[in-house]
Short mmCIF file of C-alpha atoms in Angstrom, two decimals:
data_model
loop_
_atom_site.label_atom_id
_atom_site.label_comp_id
_atom_site.label_asym_id
_atom_site.label_seq_id
_atom_site.Cartn_x
_atom_site.Cartn_y
_atom_site.Cartn_z
CA MET A 2 176.87 97.94 52.52
CA LYS A 3 177.66 96.27 55.81
CA THR A 4 177.30 92.45 56.22
CA PRO A 5 174.34 91.32 58.26
CA PHE A 6 174.99 89.59 61.58
CA ASP A 7 175.81 85.98 60.88
CA GLU A 8 174.63 83.44 63.50
CA MET A 9 177.58 81.16 62.94
CA LEU A 10 180.50 83.32 61.88
CA THR A 11 182.06 86.44 63.22
CA ALA A 12 183.26 89.37 61.09
CA ASN A 13 186.63 87.65 60.40
CA ALA A 14 184.98 84.40 59.55
CA ALA A 15 185.82 82.65 62.78
CA VAL A 16 183.15 80.20 63.95
CA ARG A 17 181.19 81.35 67.00
CA ASP A 18 181.64 79.13 70.18
CA HIS A 19 178.25 77.64 70.25
CA TYR A 20 178.49 76.43 66.62
CA ARG A 21 182.04 75.03 66.99
CA VAL A 22 181.05 71.36 67.60
CA TYR A 23 178.47 71.48 64.75
CA ASP A 24 180.92 73.08 62.40
CA GLU A 25 183.57 70.52 62.99
CA TRP A 26 181.02 67.78 62.30
CA LEU A 27 179.75 69.64 59.15
CA LYS A 28 183.27 69.79 57.65
CA ARG A 29 183.51 66.07 57.72
CA GLN A 30 180.24 65.59 55.72
CA PRO A 31 180.48 65.24 51.84
CA PRO A 32 178.09 67.27 49.83
CA GLU A 33 176.55 64.14 48.26
CA MET A 34 175.55 62.83 51.59
CA MET A 35 173.84 66.26 52.54
CA ARG A 36 172.00 66.16 49.19
CA SER A 37 170.85 62.61 49.71
CA ARG A 38 169.56 63.49 53.25
CA ARG A 39 167.71 66.52 52.00
CA ALA A 40 165.95 64.24 49.41
CA GLU A 41 165.18 61.79 52.06
CA ALA A 42 163.73 64.42 54.31
CA GLU A 43 161.47 65.69 51.37
CA MET A 44 160.23 62.14 50.64
CA ILE A 45 159.37 61.47 54.36
CA PHE A 46 157.62 64.93 54.72
CA ARG A 47 155.55 64.22 51.59
CA ARG A 48 154.70 60.75 52.67
CA VAL A 49 153.53 61.94 56.15
CA GLY A 50 151.57 64.70 54.49
CA ILE A 51 153.32 67.73 55.98
CA THR A 52 151.94 70.23 53.48
CA PHE A 53 150.24 73.56 53.45
CA ALA A 54 147.66 74.80 51.09
CA VAL A 55 148.52 77.94 49.05
CA TYR A 56 145.47 80.26 48.63
CA GLY A 57 144.98 81.50 45.17
CA ALA A 58 147.43 79.11 43.57
CA LYS A 59 146.16 76.66 41.11
CA ASP A 60 147.58 73.48 39.39
CA GLU A 61 147.25 72.55 35.73
CA ASP A 62 143.65 71.25 36.30
CA GLY A 63 142.63 74.41 38.21
CA ALA A 64 142.65 72.75 41.58
CA GLY A 65 144.15 74.34 44.69
CA THR A 66 147.77 73.40 45.31
CA GLU A 67 149.49 71.98 48.23
CA ARG A 68 153.19 72.40 48.81
CA LEU A 69 155.87 71.16 51.15
CA ILE A 70 157.46 73.80 53.35
CA PRO A 71 161.17 73.44 52.36
CA PHE A 72 163.19 72.12 55.28
CA ASP A 73 166.85 73.14 55.66
CA LEU A 74 169.40 70.67 57.06
CA ILE A 75 171.55 73.18 58.82
CA PRO A 76 170.13 74.08 62.29
CA ARG A 77 169.95 77.51 63.92
CA VAL A 78 171.77 77.20 67.15
CA ILE A 79 171.13 79.45 70.07
CA PRO A 80 173.42 79.45 73.26
CA LYS A 81 171.81 78.96 76.60
CA GLN A 82 172.47 82.35 77.94
CA GLU A 83 170.91 84.06 74.97
CA TRP A 84 167.79 81.81 75.24
CA THR A 85 167.42 82.43 79.03
CA ALA A 86 167.28 86.15 78.39
CA MET A 87 164.90 85.84 75.53
CA GLU A 88 162.59 83.57 77.41
CA ALA A 89 162.45 86.06 80.24
CA GLY A 90 161.50 88.76 77.64
CA LEU A 91 158.86 86.52 76.21
CA ARG A 92 157.18 85.85 79.48
CA GLN A 93 157.23 89.48 80.45
CA ARG A 94 155.67 90.52 76.98
CA VAL A 95 152.97 87.81 76.95
CA THR A 96 151.97 88.63 80.64
CA ALA A 97 151.60 92.30 79.82
CA LEU A 98 149.65 91.57 76.63
CA ASN A 99 147.15 89.43 78.53
CA ARG A 100 146.82 92.14 81.18
CA PHE A 101 146.05 94.68 78.39
CA ILE A 102 143.36 92.49 76.84
CA HIS A 103 141.71 91.91 80.16
CA ASP A 104 141.92 95.74 80.84
CA VAL A 105 140.42 96.57 77.42
CA TYR A 106 137.40 94.39 78.15
CA HIS A 107 136.98 95.54 81.77
CA GLY A 108 138.17 98.76 83.44
CA GLN A 109 140.07 100.26 80.36
CA GLU A 110 142.54 101.90 82.71
CA ILE A 111 145.33 102.12 80.09
CA LEU A 112 142.82 104.13 77.90
CA LYS A 113 141.80 106.38 80.68
CA ALA A 114 145.49 107.06 81.42
CA GLY A 115 146.01 108.14 77.75
CA ILE A 116 148.77 105.57 77.19
CA VAL A 117 146.97 103.83 74.23
CA PRO A 118 144.68 106.08 72.21
CA THR A 119 141.00 105.08 72.86
CA GLU A 120 139.90 105.26 69.26
CA GLN A 121 142.65 102.92 68.16
CA VAL A 122 141.13 100.26 70.43
CA LEU A 123 137.32 100.97 70.42
CA LYS A 124 137.20 101.55 66.63
CA ASN A 125 139.51 98.68 65.80
CA ALA A 126 138.16 95.81 63.62
CA GLN A 127 139.60 93.35 66.20
CA PHE A 128 137.80 94.89 69.22
CA ARG A 129 134.83 92.73 70.18
CA PRO A 130 132.25 94.72 72.30
CA GLU A 131 130.50 91.34 72.89
CA MET A 132 133.43 90.53 75.30
CA MET A 133 132.93 93.57 77.62
CA GLY A 134 132.72 92.43 81.13
CA VAL A 135 133.12 88.68 80.26
CA ALA A 136 135.18 86.79 82.81
CA VAL A 137 137.68 84.26 81.43
CA PRO A 138 139.54 81.69 83.50
CA GLY A 139 142.70 83.15 85.21
CA ASN A 140 142.09 86.35 83.23
CA VAL A 141 144.13 84.78 80.47
CA TYR A 142 143.12 85.53 76.82
CA SER A 143 146.01 84.37 74.86
CA HIS A 144 146.88 80.84 76.05
CA ILE A 145 148.95 80.12 72.97
CA SER A 146 151.15 82.97 71.78
CA GLY A 147 153.67 83.09 68.79
CA ILE A 148 155.98 85.95 69.18
CA ASP A 149 158.16 86.78 66.05
CA ILE A 150 161.75 87.58 66.97
CA VAL A 151 164.48 88.86 64.67
CA ARG A 152 168.11 89.60 65.28
CA ALA A 153 169.23 92.81 63.61
CA GLY A 154 172.64 94.21 63.36
CA HIS A 155 175.95 93.52 61.53
CA THR A 156 178.63 90.92 61.83
CA ASP A 157 181.01 93.52 63.42
CA GLY A 158 178.39 94.23 66.25
CA SER A 159 176.49 92.26 68.88
CA GLY A 160 173.26 91.76 66.77
CA ASP A 161 170.29 92.61 69.07
CA TYR A 162 167.03 90.78 69.25
CA TYR A 163 163.87 92.65 68.48
CA VAL A 164 160.16 91.56 68.52
CA LEU A 165 158.80 92.09 65.03
CA GLU A 166 155.17 91.17 65.81
CA ASP A 167 152.89 89.37 68.19
CA ASN A 168 150.60 86.56 67.09
CA LEU A 169 147.93 86.01 69.62
CA ARG A 170 144.88 84.89 67.76
CA VAL A 171 145.56 81.52 66.14
CA PRO A 172 149.40 81.34 65.84
CA SER A 173 150.54 78.56 63.62
CA GLY A 174 153.68 76.65 62.81
CA VAL A 175 154.43 74.76 66.01
CA SER A 176 153.89 71.39 64.18
CA TYR A 177 156.84 72.22 61.90
CA MET A 178 159.00 72.92 64.88
CA LEU A 179 158.14 69.41 66.22
CA GLU A 180 158.52 67.67 62.91
CA ASN A 181 161.77 69.45 62.14
CA ARG A 182 163.37 68.14 65.25
CA LYS A 183 162.14 64.57 64.62
CA MET A 184 163.53 64.74 61.15
CA MET A 185 167.01 65.98 62.25
CA MET A 186 167.13 63.28 64.90
CA ARG A 187 166.23 60.70 62.24
CA LEU A 188 168.74 61.84 59.69
CA PHE A 189 171.62 62.83 62.01
CA PRO A 190 171.41 60.95 65.39
CA ASP A 191 175.04 61.30 65.87
CA LEU A 192 174.63 65.13 66.14
CA PHE A 193 172.53 64.75 69.26
CA ALA A 194 175.17 62.57 70.86
CA ILE A 195 177.82 65.34 70.59
CA ASN A 196 175.57 68.37 71.23
CA ARG A 197 173.39 68.84 74.26
CA VAL A 198 170.25 70.17 72.57
CA ALA A 199 167.28 71.11 74.82
CA PRO A 200 164.24 68.90 73.89
CA VAL A 201 161.04 70.26 72.33
CA ALA A 202 158.98 66.96 72.17
CA ARG A 203 157.10 67.86 75.38
CA TYR A 204 155.18 70.78 73.69
CA PRO A 205 151.99 68.69 73.10
CA ASP A 206 151.90 67.70 76.74
CA LEU A 207 152.50 71.27 77.82
CA LEU A 208 149.76 72.41 75.48
CA LEU A 209 147.23 69.86 76.78
CA GLU A 210 148.24 70.76 80.39
CA THR A 211 147.55 74.49 79.58
CA LEU A 212 144.24 73.85 77.91
CA ARG A 213 143.03 71.62 80.75
CA ALA A 214 144.07 74.17 83.33
CA VAL A 215 141.79 76.85 81.80
CA ALA A 216 138.68 74.70 81.82
CA PRO A 217 135.53 76.27 83.25
CA ALA A 218 135.29 76.37 87.08
CA GLY A 219 134.28 73.04 88.71
CA VAL A 220 135.16 70.86 85.83
CA SER A 221 137.81 68.43 87.19
CA GLU A 222 138.18 66.12 84.09
CA PRO A 223 137.74 68.60 81.14
CA THR A 224 137.05 67.26 77.63
CA VAL A 225 139.32 69.24 75.18
CA VAL A 226 138.83 69.33 71.39
CA VAL A 227 140.59 71.04 68.51
CA LEU A 228 138.21 72.98 66.32
CA THR A 229 139.50 73.25 62.62
CA PRO A 230 137.84 75.06 59.74
CA GLY A 231 138.50 71.77 57.79
CA MET A 232 140.74 70.07 55.37
CA TYR A 233 140.95 72.90 52.83
CA ASN A 234 142.45 75.28 55.42
CA SER A 235 146.26 76.07 54.84
CA ALA A 236 147.18 74.84 58.36
CA TYR A 237 144.90 71.64 58.50
CA PHE A 238 147.99 69.40 58.90
CA GLU A 239 148.91 71.20 62.02
CA HIS A 240 145.29 70.97 63.41
CA ALA A 241 145.14 67.24 62.85
CA PHE A 242 148.72 66.73 64.11
CA LEU A 243 148.20 68.58 67.38
CA ALA A 244 144.84 66.84 68.08
CA GLN A 245 146.54 63.51 67.48
CA GLN A 246 149.55 64.39 69.64
CA MET A 247 147.42 65.53 72.55
CA GLY A 248 144.98 62.52 72.17
CA VAL A 249 141.91 64.72 71.76
CA GLU A 250 139.16 64.88 69.15
CA LEU A 251 139.62 67.03 65.98
CA VAL A 252 136.16 68.58 65.22
CA GLU A 253 134.56 70.86 62.71
CA GLY A 254 131.70 73.25 63.46
CA GLN A 255 129.12 70.75 62.29
CA ASP A 256 130.27 68.29 64.89
CA LEU A 257 129.29 70.69 67.72
CA VAL A 258 125.93 71.63 69.03
CA VAL A 259 124.57 73.86 71.88
CA ARG A 260 121.99 72.42 74.24
CA ASP A 261 120.79 73.72 77.53
CA GLY A 262 123.68 76.21 77.96
CA PHE A 263 126.43 73.79 77.15
CA VAL A 264 128.42 72.73 74.10
CA TYR A 265 128.30 69.05 72.92
CA MET A 266 130.03 67.18 70.23
CA ARG A 267 128.28 64.53 68.27
CA THR A 268 129.82 61.01 68.72
CA THR A 269 128.78 57.58 67.71
CA GLN A 270 127.83 56.99 71.45
CA GLY A 271 125.75 60.22 71.52
CA PRO A 272 126.38 63.72 72.59
CA LYS A 273 129.41 64.33 74.79
CA ARG A 274 129.98 67.57 76.63
CA VAL A 275 132.98 69.78 75.55
CA ASP A 276 134.74 71.97 78.09
CA VAL A 277 137.68 73.51 76.29
CA ILE A 278 137.99 74.35 72.51
CA TYR A 279 141.35 75.02 71.12
CA ARG A 280 140.00 76.84 68.18
CA ARG A 281 141.86 77.36 64.97
CA VAL A 282 138.90 79.40 63.44
CA ASP A 283 138.92 83.18 63.46
CA ASP A 284 136.34 85.13 65.68
CA ASP A 285 134.31 86.07 62.68
CA PHE A 286 133.45 82.50 61.90
CA LEU A 287 132.87 81.18 65.36
CA ASP A 288 129.10 81.77 65.88
CA PRO A 289 126.75 82.67 63.05
CA GLN A 290 124.23 84.06 65.49
CA VAL A 291 126.76 86.81 66.70
CA PHE A 292 129.36 87.29 63.92
CA ARG A 293 129.13 86.36 60.24
CA PRO A 294 125.62 84.74 59.70
CA ASP A 295 126.97 82.98 56.55
CA SER A 296 129.57 81.00 58.45
CA THR A 297 129.21 77.32 58.54
CA LEU A 298 132.68 76.90 60.20
CA GLY A 299 131.58 77.64 63.89
CA CYS A 300 128.56 76.68 66.21
CA ALA A 301 125.32 78.54 66.52
CA GLY A 302 124.94 79.75 70.21
CA LEU A 303 128.56 79.16 71.12
CA LEU A 304 129.08 82.77 72.34
CA ASP A 305 126.17 82.56 74.74
CA VAL A 306 127.79 79.47 76.28
CA TYR A 307 131.14 81.15 76.49
CA ARG A 308 129.79 84.42 78.07
CA ALA A 309 128.06 82.17 80.69
CA GLY A 310 131.34 80.57 81.57
CA ASN A 311 130.39 77.08 80.48
CA ILE A 312 133.02 76.67 77.78
CA THR A 313 136.59 77.94 77.42
CA LEU A 314 137.80 79.06 74.04
CA SER A 315 141.57 79.12 73.40
CA ASN A 316 142.40 81.64 72.46
CA ALA A 317 139.77 83.93 73.78
CA VAL A 318 137.39 85.88 71.56
CA GLY A 319 138.73 89.38 71.13
CA THR A 320 142.36 88.50 71.57
CA GLY A 321 143.21 89.96 68.24
CA ILE A 322 143.04 93.46 69.65
CA ALA A 323 146.49 93.01 71.17
CA ASP A 324 148.19 91.52 67.98
CA ASP A 325 146.97 94.21 65.68
CA LYS A 326 150.03 95.92 64.18
CA SER A 327 148.75 99.35 64.99
CA ILE A 328 148.70 98.41 68.69
CA TYR A 329 152.15 96.85 68.67
CA PRO A 330 154.07 100.16 69.07
CA TYR A 331 152.51 100.51 72.51
CA VAL A 332 153.53 97.15 74.05
CA PRO A 333 156.65 98.59 75.64
CA LYS A 334 154.40 101.16 77.46
CA MET A 335 151.99 98.34 78.37
CA ILE A 336 154.84 96.49 80.06
CA GLU A 337 155.76 99.57 82.17
CA PHE A 338 152.10 100.37 82.88
CA TYR A 339 150.95 96.84 84.09
CA LEU A 340 154.18 95.35 85.45
CA GLY A 341 156.33 98.40 86.35
CA GLU A 342 159.28 96.92 84.48
CA LYS A 343 161.41 98.06 81.51
CA PRO A 344 160.89 95.91 78.48
CA ILE A 345 163.51 93.07 78.18
CA LEU A 346 162.86 92.65 74.42
CA ASN A 347 162.72 95.80 72.24
CA ASN A 348 160.23 96.67 69.57
CA VAL A 349 161.29 97.59 65.97
CA PRO A 350 160.72 101.41 65.47
CA THR A 351 157.27 101.71 63.93
CA TYR A 352 155.52 104.42 62.03
CA LEU A 353 151.66 104.71 62.36
CA CYS A 354 150.33 105.87 58.99
CA ARG A 355 147.23 107.09 60.81
CA ASP A 356 149.37 109.80 62.26
CA PRO A 357 149.75 112.75 59.67
CA GLU A 358 153.39 113.32 60.40
CA ASP A 359 154.22 109.60 60.30
CA LEU A 360 152.26 109.28 57.06
CA LYS A 361 154.16 112.11 55.44
CA TYR A 362 157.49 110.53 56.38
CA VAL A 363 156.42 107.04 55.17
CA LEU A 364 155.26 108.33 51.76
CA ALA A 365 158.51 110.26 51.33
CA HIS A 366 160.73 107.26 52.34
CA MET A 367 158.69 104.30 51.02
CA ALA A 368 161.66 103.04 49.10
CA GLU A 369 163.55 102.51 52.34
CA LEU A 370 160.69 100.96 54.50
CA VAL A 371 158.72 97.91 54.99
CA VAL A 372 155.04 98.87 54.85
CA LYS A 373 152.32 96.44 56.23
CA GLU A 374 148.69 96.15 56.58
CA VAL A 375 147.77 96.26 60.30
CA HIS A 376 145.72 92.90 60.05
CA GLY A 377 147.94 91.44 57.30
CA ALA A 378 149.57 88.00 57.81
CA GLY A 379 151.66 85.42 55.80
CA GLY A 380 153.72 88.03 54.02
CA TYR A 381 150.57 89.37 52.12
CA GLY A 382 149.49 93.03 51.87
CA MET A 383 153.01 94.36 52.41
CA LEU A 384 155.70 96.18 50.42
CA VAL A 385 159.40 95.76 51.05
CA GLY A 386 160.71 99.15 49.77
CA PRO A 387 164.27 98.22 48.83
CA ALA A 388 163.05 95.25 46.80
CA ALA A 389 160.20 97.08 45.08
CA THR A 390 160.18 98.74 41.58
CA LYS A 391 159.33 102.45 41.23
CA ALA A 392 155.88 101.41 39.74
CA GLU A 393 155.26 99.10 42.78
CA ILE A 394 156.05 101.90 45.18
CA LYS A 395 153.81 104.34 43.38
CA GLU A 396 150.97 101.92 43.36
CA PHE A 397 151.39 101.13 47.04
CA SER A 398 151.70 104.74 47.93
CA ALA A 399 148.27 105.39 46.50
CA VAL A 400 146.82 102.57 48.43
CA VAL A 401 148.22 103.79 51.65
CA LYS A 402 147.09 107.38 50.97
CA ALA A 403 143.41 106.08 50.38
CA ASN A 404 143.38 104.25 53.77
CA PRO A 405 146.32 105.31 56.07
CA THR A 406 144.77 103.89 59.28
CA ASN A 407 145.21 100.47 57.72
CA TYR A 408 149.05 100.56 57.44
CA ILE A 409 152.14 100.80 59.58
CA ALA A 410 155.69 101.11 58.43
CA GLN A 411 159.24 99.98 59.87
CA PRO A 412 162.70 100.32 58.83
CA THR A 413 164.09 97.62 56.62
CA LEU A 414 166.03 95.58 59.15
CA SER A 415 169.26 93.79 58.18
CA LEU A 416 167.91 90.42 59.46
CA SER A 417 170.60 88.05 60.71
CA THR A 418 171.60 85.21 58.41
CA CYS A 419 172.36 81.51 58.99
CA PRO A 420 174.31 79.10 56.93
CA THR A 421 171.65 77.22 54.64
CA PHE A 422 172.07 74.29 52.36
CA VAL A 423 170.97 75.58 48.86
CA GLU A 424 171.43 74.36 45.42
CA SER A 425 174.91 76.06 45.04
CA GLY A 426 176.04 74.63 48.41
CA ILE A 427 176.14 76.29 51.83
CA ALA A 428 175.34 79.97 51.76
CA PRO A 429 173.90 82.58 54.17
CA ARG A 430 170.19 83.23 54.17
CA HIS A 431 168.01 85.58 56.26
CA ILE A 432 166.04 84.12 59.12
CA ASP A 433 163.58 84.90 61.94
CA LEU A 434 162.33 82.98 64.93
CA ARG A 435 158.86 82.30 66.36
CA PRO A 436 158.94 80.96 69.91
CA TYR A 437 155.66 79.54 71.43
CA VAL A 438 154.50 80.77 74.72
CA LEU A 439 151.81 78.98 76.81
CA SER A 440 149.83 80.80 79.49
CA SER A 441 147.25 79.34 81.88
CA GLY A 442 146.94 81.73 84.76
CA HIS A 443 149.11 79.36 86.79
CA GLY A 444 152.27 80.42 85.00
CA VAL A 445 153.90 81.12 81.67
CA GLN A 446 155.83 78.31 79.94
CA THR A 447 157.90 77.93 76.74
CA VAL A 448 159.72 75.18 75.02
CA PRO A 449 163.33 75.95 74.18
CA GLY A 450 163.65 77.62 70.76
CA GLY A 451 160.77 77.68 68.47
CA LEU A 452 160.26 77.69 64.68
CA THR A 453 163.11 79.25 62.57
CA ARG A 454 161.91 80.47 59.28
CA VAL A 455 164.37 81.11 56.50
CA ALA A 456 164.11 83.20 53.25
CA LEU A 457 165.57 80.68 50.74
CA LYS A 458 165.83 83.29 47.94
CA GLU A 459 169.28 85.01 47.89
CA GLY A 460 168.92 88.44 49.44
CA SER A 461 165.17 88.13 50.27
CA LEU A 462 163.85 89.24 53.73
CA VAL A 463 160.45 87.61 53.46
CA VAL A 464 160.54 84.34 55.41
CA ASN A 465 156.91 83.40 55.19
CA SER A 466 156.18 79.83 53.78
CA SER A 467 153.45 81.29 51.52
CA GLN A 468 156.08 83.50 49.97
CA GLY A 469 158.64 80.78 49.37
CA GLY A 470 160.26 80.61 52.66
CA GLY A 471 161.54 77.45 54.45
CA THR A 472 162.11 76.20 57.99
CA LYS A 473 165.02 74.97 60.16
CA ASP A 474 165.40 73.05 63.35
CA THR A 475 166.21 75.40 66.21
CA TRP A 476 168.68 74.32 68.83
CA VAL A 477 168.93 75.82 72.23
CA LEU A 478 172.05 74.36 73.82
CA GLU A 479 171.85 73.13 77.44
CA ASP A 480 175.44 74.15 78.33
#
């Protein structure tokens, strides 16, 4: 079996140029110092409250559990030229995806052209007919996008970047990107004196700038709020963190009310009009008058205000139609259709189980594939064939057969590895990368790098924090 592409080392164990300065520094550090720094990081993260809730997990008293996302001390380093190419690909992709969402809810030209099957859009659970014909500022639907990137290949090759999936509804994790950098600068300030690392600290300012730029027409000083499902949500830390970093209010559905065609938040000084809602609540829970009537997480009447153009929701209602895993295989064609360009970033080859021939292949080769639910997230609802038992494969095959439209499959990629500080010392572990892309209609912006997630279990390809993964600081070098 070939060795996966290693971000730091070549096939003959030589250190890659962009890691050379860091490697020389690392060799001078005693293991006891690294262990003490890791303990210090864990103590600080716990004190600050950087945790996430684990759904379904209980402690000894039967209460829900909160966990730290393990933080690894060894950064993932990306040379400037690689990031420049990746950034161009991200901008291209997000621009095309926003064009696609607008088209789906307006002219549907891509469906008429037969490029994306009509039934896969109009019968999709993420398609929102309530959004047909609704104008949104700048025709931008996904203002905040998280695009999952993997590098696949082997140490003896170049290791190409691929887009694994697009997260356009409520992408999470950016708070960990920011906190990881703060932690590295606190623990190892000397590293930032000898490495020119592009900063990420301006993300909250760029986010607020993006949100203010998509306010309803005629609003010169928009009031922005972050809407959270509440403290029991797994990403609540991030919701509170981003609101605090942007200097805006963190609100729950009960804090909002619709009056005379506008949205107001309740304050101690009386109602205050809200213009932009950065919502971390799924479509289904936003407005009980339109979607789930039992929801207490949203605000009754919100969609009427939205459709009238008196409030902006970021991201837009109905954005999920473009991050559905059964739509993902068509993104390269979207780029060509809307932009007239060849994709800069490639997709991973994908089998659609709704297609009889693809389904036949998937069922026959399930032990070699990764099979995923089209709406799944967080590493749930998936099977990693090479790591599954015969019994698990048999059971999952039956589930896929029963509802093939709900699944896609992809080859098991040999994800790149990065040196990671684990209990046994420094060892390679598989990683991915989630860069964050901001779109306002006035341009598409990124901060250099993103969130690198790492599968801490030896040999594991599952990087999700809910499945035991950790995170690393991501360095994009400026020279």
